[in-house]
CSV table of C-alpha atoms and ligand atoms in Angstrom, one decimal:
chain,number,residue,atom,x,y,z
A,78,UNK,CA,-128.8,-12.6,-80.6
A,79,UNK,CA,-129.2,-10.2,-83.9
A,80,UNK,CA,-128.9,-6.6,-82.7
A,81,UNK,CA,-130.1,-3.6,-84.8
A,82,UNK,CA,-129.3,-1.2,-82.4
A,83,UNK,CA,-127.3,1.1,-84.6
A,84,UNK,CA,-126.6,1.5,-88.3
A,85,UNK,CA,-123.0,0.0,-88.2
A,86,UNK,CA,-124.4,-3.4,-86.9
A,87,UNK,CA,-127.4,-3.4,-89.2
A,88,UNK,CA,-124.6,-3.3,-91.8
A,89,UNK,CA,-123.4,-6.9,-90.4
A,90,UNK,CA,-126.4,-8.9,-90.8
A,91,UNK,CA,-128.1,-9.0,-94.3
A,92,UNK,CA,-131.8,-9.9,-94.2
A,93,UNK,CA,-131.4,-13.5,-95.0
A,94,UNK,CA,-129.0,-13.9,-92.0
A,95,UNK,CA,-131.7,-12.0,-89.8
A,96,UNK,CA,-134.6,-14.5,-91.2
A,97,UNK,CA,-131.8,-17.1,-90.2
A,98,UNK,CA,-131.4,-16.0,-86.9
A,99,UNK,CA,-135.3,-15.6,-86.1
A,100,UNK,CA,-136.1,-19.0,-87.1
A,101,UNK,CA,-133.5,-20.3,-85.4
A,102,UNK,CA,-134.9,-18.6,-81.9
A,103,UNK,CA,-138.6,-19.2,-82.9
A,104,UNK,CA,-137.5,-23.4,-83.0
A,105,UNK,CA,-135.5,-22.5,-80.0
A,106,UNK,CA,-138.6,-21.3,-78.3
A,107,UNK,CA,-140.8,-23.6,-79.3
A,108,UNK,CA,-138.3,-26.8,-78.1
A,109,UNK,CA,-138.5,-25.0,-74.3
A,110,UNK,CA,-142.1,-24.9,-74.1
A,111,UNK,CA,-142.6,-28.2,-75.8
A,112,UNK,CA,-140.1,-29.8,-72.9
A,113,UNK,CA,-141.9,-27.0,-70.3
A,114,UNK,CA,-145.4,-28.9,-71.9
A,115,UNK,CA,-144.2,-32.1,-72.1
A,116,UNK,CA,-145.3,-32.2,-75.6
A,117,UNK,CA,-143.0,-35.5,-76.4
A,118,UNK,CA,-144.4,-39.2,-77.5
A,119,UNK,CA,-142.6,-42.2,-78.3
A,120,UNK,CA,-143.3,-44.1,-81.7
A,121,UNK,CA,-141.9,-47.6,-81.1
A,122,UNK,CA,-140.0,-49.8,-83.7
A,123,UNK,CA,-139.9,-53.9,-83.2
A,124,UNK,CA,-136.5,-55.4,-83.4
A,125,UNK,CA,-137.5,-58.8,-84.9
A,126,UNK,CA,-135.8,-62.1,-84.8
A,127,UNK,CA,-135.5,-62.8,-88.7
A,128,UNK,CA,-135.6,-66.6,-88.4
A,129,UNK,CA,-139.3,-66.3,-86.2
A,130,UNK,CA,-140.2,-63.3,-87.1
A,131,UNK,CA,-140.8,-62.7,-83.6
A,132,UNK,CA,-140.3,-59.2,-82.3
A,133,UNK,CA,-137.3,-59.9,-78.7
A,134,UNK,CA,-137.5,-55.6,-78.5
A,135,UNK,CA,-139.0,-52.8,-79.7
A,136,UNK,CA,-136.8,-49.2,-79.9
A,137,UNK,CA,-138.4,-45.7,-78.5
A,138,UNK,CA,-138.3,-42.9,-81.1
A,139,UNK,CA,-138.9,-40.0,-79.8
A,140,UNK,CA,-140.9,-37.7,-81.5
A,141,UNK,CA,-141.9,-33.6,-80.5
A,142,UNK,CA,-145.7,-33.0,-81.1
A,143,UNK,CA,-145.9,-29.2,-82.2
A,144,UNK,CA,-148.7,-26.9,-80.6
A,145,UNK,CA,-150.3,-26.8,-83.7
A,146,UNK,CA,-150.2,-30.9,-83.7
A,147,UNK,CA,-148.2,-31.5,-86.7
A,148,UNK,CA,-145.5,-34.5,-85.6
A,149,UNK,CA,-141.8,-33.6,-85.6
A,150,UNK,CA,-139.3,-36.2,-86.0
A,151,UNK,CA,-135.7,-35.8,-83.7
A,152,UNK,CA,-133.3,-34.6,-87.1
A,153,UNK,CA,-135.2,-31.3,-86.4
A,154,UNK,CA,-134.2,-31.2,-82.7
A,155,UNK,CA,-132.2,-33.3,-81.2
A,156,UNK,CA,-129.0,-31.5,-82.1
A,157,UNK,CA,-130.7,-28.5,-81.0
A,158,UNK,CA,-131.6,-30.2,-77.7
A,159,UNK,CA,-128.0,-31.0,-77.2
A,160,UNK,CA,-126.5,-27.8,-78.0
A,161,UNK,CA,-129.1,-25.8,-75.7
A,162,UNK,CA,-128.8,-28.3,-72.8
A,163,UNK,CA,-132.0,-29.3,-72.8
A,164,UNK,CA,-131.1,-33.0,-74.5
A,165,UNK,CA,-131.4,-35.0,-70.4
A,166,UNK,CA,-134.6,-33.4,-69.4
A,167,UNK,CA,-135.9,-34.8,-73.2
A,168,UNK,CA,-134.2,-38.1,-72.7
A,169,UNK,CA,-136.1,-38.3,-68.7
A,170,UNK,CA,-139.4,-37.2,-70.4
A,171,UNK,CA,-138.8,-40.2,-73.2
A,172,UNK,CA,-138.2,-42.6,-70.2
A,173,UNK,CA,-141.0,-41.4,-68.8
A,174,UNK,CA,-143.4,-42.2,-71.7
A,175,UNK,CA,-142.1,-45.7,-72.0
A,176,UNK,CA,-143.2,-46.0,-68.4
A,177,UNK,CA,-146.4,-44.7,-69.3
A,178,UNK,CA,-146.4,-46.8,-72.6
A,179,UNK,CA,-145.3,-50.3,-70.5
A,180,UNK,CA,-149.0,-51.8,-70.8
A,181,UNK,CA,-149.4,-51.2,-74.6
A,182,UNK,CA,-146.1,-52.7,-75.2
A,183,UNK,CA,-146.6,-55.6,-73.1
A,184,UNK,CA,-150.4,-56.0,-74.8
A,185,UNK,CA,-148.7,-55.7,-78.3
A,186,UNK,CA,-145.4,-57.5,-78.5
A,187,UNK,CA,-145.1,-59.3,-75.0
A,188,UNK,CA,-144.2,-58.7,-71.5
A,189,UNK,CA,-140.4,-60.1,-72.2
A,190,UNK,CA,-139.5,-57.7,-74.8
A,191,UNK,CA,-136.7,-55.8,-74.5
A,192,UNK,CA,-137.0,-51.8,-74.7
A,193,UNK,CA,-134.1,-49.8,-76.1
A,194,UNK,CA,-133.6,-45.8,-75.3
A,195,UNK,CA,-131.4,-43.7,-77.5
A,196,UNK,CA,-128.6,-41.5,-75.0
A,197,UNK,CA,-126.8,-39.1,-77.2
A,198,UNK,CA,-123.3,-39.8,-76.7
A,199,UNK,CA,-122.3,-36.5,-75.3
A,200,UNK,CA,-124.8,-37.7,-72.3
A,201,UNK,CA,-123.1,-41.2,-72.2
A,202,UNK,CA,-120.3,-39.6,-70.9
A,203,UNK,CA,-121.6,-37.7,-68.3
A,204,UNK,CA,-121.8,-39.2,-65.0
A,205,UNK,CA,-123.9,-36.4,-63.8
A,206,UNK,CA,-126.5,-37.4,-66.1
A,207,UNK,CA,-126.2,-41.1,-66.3
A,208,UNK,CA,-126.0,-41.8,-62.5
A,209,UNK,CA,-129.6,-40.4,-62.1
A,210,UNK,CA,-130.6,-41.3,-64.9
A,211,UNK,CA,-129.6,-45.1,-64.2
A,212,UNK,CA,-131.3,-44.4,-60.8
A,213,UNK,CA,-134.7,-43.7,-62.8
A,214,UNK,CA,-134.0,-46.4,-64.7
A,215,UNK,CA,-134.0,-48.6,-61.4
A,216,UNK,CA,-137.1,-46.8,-60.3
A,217,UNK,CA,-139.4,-48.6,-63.3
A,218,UNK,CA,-139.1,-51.4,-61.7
A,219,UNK,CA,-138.5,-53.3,-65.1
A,220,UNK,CA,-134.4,-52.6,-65.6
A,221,UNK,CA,-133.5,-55.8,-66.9
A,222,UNK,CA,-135.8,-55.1,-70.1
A,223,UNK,CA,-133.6,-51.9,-70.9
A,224,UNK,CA,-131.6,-51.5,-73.6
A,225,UNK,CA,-129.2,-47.8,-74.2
A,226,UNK,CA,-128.2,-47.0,-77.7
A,227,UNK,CA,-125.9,-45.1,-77.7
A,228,UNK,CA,-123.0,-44.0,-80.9
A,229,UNK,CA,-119.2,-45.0,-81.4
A,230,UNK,CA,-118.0,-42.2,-80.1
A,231,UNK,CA,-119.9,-42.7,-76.9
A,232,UNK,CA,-116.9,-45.4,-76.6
A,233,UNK,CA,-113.7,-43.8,-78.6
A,234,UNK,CA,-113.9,-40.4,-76.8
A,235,UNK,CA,-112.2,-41.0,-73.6
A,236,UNK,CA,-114.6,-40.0,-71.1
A,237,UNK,CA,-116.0,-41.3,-67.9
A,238,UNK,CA,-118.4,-43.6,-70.2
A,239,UNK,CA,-116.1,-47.0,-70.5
A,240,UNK,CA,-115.1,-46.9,-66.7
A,241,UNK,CA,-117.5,-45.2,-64.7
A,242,UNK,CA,-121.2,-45.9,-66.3
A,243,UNK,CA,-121.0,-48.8,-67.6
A,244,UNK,CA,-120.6,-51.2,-64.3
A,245,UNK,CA,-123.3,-49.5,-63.0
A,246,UNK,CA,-125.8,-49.9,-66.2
A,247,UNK,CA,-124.4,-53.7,-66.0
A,248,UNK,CA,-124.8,-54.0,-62.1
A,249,UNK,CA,-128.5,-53.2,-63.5
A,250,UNK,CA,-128.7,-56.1,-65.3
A,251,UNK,CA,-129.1,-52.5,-68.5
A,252,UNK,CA,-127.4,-53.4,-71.8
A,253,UNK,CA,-126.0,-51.9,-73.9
A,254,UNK,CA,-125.8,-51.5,-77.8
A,255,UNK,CA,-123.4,-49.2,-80.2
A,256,UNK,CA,-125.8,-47.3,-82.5
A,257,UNK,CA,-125.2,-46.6,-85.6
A,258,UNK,CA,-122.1,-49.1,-85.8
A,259,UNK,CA,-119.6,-48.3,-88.8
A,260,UNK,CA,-120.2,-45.3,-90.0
A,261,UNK,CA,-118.0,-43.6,-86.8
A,262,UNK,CA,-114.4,-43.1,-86.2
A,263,UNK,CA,-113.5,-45.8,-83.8
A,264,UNK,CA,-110.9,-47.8,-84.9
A,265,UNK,CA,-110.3,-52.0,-84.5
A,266,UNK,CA,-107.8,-51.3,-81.9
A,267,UNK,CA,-110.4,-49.1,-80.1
A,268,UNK,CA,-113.1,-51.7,-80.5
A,269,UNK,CA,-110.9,-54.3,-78.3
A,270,UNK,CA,-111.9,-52.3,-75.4
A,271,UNK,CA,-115.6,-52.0,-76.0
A,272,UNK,CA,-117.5,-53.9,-73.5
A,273,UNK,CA,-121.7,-53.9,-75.2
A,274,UNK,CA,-124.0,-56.4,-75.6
A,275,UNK,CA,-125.2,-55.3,-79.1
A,276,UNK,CA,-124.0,-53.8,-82.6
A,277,UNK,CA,-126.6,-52.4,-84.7
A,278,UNK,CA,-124.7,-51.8,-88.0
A,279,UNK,CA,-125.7,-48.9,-89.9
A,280,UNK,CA,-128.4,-48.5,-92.0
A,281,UNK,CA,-125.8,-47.1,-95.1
A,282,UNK,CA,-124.2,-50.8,-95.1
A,283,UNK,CA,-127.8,-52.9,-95.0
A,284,UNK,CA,-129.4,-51.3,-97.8
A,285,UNK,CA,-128.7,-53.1,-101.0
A,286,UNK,CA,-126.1,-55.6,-99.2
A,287,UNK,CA,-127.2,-57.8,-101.7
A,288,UNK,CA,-126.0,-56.2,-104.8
A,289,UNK,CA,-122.8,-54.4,-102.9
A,290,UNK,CA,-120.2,-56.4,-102.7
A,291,UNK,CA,-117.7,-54.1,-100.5
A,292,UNK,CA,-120.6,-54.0,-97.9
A,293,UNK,CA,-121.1,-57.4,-97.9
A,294,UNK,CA,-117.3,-58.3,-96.9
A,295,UNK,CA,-117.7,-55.3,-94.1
A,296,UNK,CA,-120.9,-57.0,-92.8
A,297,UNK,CA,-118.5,-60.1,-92.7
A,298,UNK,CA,-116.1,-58.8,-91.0
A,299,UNK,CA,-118.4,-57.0,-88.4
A,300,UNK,CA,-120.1,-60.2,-87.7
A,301,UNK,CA,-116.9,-62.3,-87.1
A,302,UNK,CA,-115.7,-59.2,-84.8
A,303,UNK,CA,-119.1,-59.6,-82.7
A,304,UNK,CA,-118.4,-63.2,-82.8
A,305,UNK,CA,-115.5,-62.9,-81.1
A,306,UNK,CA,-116.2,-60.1,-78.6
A,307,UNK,CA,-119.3,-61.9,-77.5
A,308,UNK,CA,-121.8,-59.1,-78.9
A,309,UNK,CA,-125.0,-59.8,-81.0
A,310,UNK,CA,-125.5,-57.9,-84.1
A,311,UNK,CA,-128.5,-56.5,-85.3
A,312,UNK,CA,-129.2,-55.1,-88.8
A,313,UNK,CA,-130.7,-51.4,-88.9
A,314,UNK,CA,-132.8,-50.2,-91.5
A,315,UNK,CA,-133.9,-53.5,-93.1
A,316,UNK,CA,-136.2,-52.7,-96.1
A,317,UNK,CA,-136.8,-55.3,-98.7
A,318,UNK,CA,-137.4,-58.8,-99.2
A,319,UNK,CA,-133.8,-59.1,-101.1
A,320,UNK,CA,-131.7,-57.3,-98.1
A,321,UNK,CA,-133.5,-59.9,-95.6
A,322,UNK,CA,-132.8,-63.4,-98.2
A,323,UNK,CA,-129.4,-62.5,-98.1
A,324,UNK,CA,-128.8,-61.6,-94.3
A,325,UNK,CA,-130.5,-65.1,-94.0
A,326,UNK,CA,-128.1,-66.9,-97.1
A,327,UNK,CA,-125.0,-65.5,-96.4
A,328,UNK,CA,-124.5,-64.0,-92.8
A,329,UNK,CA,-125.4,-65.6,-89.2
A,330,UNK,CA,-126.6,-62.2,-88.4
A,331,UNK,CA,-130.3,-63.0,-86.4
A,332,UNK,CA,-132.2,-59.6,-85.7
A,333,UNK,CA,-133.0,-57.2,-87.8
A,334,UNK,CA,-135.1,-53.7,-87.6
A,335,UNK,CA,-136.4,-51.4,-90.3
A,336,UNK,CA,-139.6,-50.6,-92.8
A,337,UNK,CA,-139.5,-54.5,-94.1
A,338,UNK,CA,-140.6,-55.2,-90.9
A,339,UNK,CA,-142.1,-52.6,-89.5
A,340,UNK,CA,-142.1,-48.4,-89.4
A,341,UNK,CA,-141.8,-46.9,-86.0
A,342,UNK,CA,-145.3,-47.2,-84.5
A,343,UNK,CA,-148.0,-45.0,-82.2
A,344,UNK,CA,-149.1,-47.7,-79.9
A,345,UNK,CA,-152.6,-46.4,-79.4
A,346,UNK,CA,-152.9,-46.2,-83.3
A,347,UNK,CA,-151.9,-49.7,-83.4
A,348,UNK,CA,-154.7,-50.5,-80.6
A,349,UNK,CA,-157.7,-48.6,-82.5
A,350,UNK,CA,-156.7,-50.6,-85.2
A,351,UNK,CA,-156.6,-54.0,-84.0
A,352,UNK,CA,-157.4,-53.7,-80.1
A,353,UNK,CA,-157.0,-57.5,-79.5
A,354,UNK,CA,-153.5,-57.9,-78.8
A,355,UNK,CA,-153.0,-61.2,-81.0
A,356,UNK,CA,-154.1,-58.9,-83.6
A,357,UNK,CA,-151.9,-55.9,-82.7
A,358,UNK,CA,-148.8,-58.7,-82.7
A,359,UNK,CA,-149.9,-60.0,-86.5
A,360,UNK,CA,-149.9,-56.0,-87.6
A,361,UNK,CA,-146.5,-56.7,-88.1
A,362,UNK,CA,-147.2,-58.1,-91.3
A,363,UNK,CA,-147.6,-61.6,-92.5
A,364,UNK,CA,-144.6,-61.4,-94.7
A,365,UNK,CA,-143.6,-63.2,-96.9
A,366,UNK,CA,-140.0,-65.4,-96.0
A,367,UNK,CA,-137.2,-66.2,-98.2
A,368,UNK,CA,-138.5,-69.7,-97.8
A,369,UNK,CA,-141.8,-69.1,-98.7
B,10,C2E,P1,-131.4,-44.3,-84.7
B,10,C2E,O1,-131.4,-44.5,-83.3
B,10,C2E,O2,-130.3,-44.9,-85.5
B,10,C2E,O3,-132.8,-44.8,-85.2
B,10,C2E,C1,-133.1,-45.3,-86.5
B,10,C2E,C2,-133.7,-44.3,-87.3
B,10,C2E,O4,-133.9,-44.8,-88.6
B,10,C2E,C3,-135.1,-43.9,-86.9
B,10,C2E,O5,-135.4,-42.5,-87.4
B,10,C2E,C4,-136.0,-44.8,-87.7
B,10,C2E,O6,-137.3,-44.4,-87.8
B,10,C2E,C5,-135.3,-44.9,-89.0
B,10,C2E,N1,-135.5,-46.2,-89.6
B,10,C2E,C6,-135.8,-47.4,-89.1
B,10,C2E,N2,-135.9,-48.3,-90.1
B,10,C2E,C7,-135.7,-47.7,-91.2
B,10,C2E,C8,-135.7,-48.1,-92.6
B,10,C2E,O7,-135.9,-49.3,-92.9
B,10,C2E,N3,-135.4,-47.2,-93.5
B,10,C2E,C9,-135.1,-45.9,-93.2
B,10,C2E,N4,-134.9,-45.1,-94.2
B,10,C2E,N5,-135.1,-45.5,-92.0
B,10,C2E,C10,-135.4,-46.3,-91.0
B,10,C2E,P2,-135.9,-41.4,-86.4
B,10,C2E,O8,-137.0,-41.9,-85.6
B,10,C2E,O9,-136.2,-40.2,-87.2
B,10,C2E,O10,-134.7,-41.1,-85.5
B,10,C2E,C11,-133.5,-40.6,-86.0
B,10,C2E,C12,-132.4,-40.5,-84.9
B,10,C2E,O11,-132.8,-39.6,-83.9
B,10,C2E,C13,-132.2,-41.9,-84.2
B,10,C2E,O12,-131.4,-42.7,-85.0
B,10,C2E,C14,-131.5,-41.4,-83.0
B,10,C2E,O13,-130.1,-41.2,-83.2
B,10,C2E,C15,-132.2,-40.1,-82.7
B,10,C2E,N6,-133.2,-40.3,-81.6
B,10,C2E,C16,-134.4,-40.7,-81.7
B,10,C2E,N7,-135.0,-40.7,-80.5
B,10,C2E,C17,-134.1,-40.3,-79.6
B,10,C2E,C18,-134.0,-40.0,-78.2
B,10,C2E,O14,-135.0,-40.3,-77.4
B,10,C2E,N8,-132.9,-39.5,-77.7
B,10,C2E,C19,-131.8,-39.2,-78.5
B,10,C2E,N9,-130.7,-38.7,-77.9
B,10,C2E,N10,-131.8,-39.5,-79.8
B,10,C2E,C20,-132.9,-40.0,-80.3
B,11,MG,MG1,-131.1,-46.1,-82.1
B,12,MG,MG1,-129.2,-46.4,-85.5
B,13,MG,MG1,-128.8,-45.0,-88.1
């Protein structure tokens, strides 16, 4: 905290660094009574089987819903979150609105549809966190349809993650995907050891794969990786027409995510606008395929 008690310290803290520091606690403040209000949503982004088109998931994104209305997306707080310690009550209150969201996702993509939750890796390895939270997990009544996402690092750091969490997310019939996959610091050797169900390689390798070459032969070598360790792969941040033709040419890879397909979505926005659910399901888009 920025203290002018007395001339000396004043001297330490120039007027930008005070500005600083007062934004800093106004966001603070604002983050605990927007968890104290619950003022959290979901927006929900279809995973999408690129040979059907058919959405298998969808992925909750949380987002923070300021007093004044205005939508904030998580690069504004989730670090935050983390640092102050207030990142598992978030994560119970996004659980919570996918409970509360279950019938709009069944009405709009299917009741079989798997649901994926993002767990910051600093909470993966936390068994004081992840034993309730795989408790309230139970406690939906739907935990076979769960999905965590959670980093690399989640996996590399040695923690209580690997041995402890995972048998009892898997005893729950939860999988499990590595976010973000690539862009971390595990290494192959590490990798060996990494029991998930899903890689979602990074956004930074999918766009333009078809005019990089060097991200084409890592995307090859992912995929023959997952091959081997029994994972799926899904692509993240899908975006054109080109980057899906040549997942489909030259790569096995089957699921895909991103604005191609479909932006992150309100549910009840996509029920105003086309309440019957057939409807809702064809608001993905009619696009067009590389066969088409
Ligand atoms: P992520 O889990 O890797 O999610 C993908 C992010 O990329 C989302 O941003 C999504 O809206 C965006 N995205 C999806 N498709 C495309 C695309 O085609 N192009 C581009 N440019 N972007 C695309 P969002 O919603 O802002 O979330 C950012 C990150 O915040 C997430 O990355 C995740 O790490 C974190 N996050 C979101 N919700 C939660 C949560 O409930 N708990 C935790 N711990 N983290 C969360
Ligand atoms: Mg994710
Ligand atoms: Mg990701
Ligand atoms: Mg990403």
């Amino acid at each position: 905290r920025v203290k002018n008690g007395s001339k000396g310290a004043a001297a330490f803290f120039d007027a930008s660094m005070e500005r600083e520091a007062l934004a800093r606690m106004k966001i603070e403040q604002s983050l605990r009574l927007a968890i104290l209000e619950k003022r959290f949503c979901c927006a929900f982004q279809p995973k999408v089987d690129i040979r059907t088109q058919a959405v298998t998931g969808v992925e909750a994104l949380v987002r923070l819903r300021d007093d004044d209305g205005v939508i904030q997306a998580p690069s504004t707080f989730i670090n935050l979150a983390t640092e102050l310690g207030l990142i598992d009550e978030l994560t119970h209150l996004v659980l919570a609105e996918i409970v509360k969201s279950i019938d709009l996702i069944n009405d709009s993509f299917g009741p079989d549809t798997t649901i994926s939750m993002n767990v910051a890796a600093k909470q993966a390895g936390n068994p004081e966190f992840m034993r309730p939270f795989a408790e309230a997990i139970e406690a939906t009544g739907f935990p076979k349809r769960f999905m965590i996402e959670v980093t690399e690092d989640a996996f590399v750091t040695k923690t209580h993650f690997q041995d402890e969490i995972l048998p009892i997310f898997r005893k729950l019939g939860v999988r499990i995907s590595i976010d973000d996959f690539g862009i971390g610091y595990s290494s192959l050797s590490a990798l060996a050891d990494i029991t998930a169900d899903e890689i979602k390689i990074d956004r930074s390798f999918i766009t333009d794969i078809h005019k990089r070459p060097r991200s084409q032969g890592i995307l090859r070598a992912i995929e023959s990786l997952s091959e081997a360790l029994g994972m799926t792969v899904i692509a993240e941040g899908l975006e054109s027409f080109e980057e899906l033709a040549y997942l489909q040419a030259a790569t096995k890879i089957r699921y895909a995510q991103g604005y191609y397909f479909s932006k992150p979505i309100f549910l009840e926005d996509l029920k105003l606008a086309a309440p019957r659910a057939s409807e809702a399901r064809a608001g993905l888009g009619s696009r067009p395929t590389p066969e088409a």
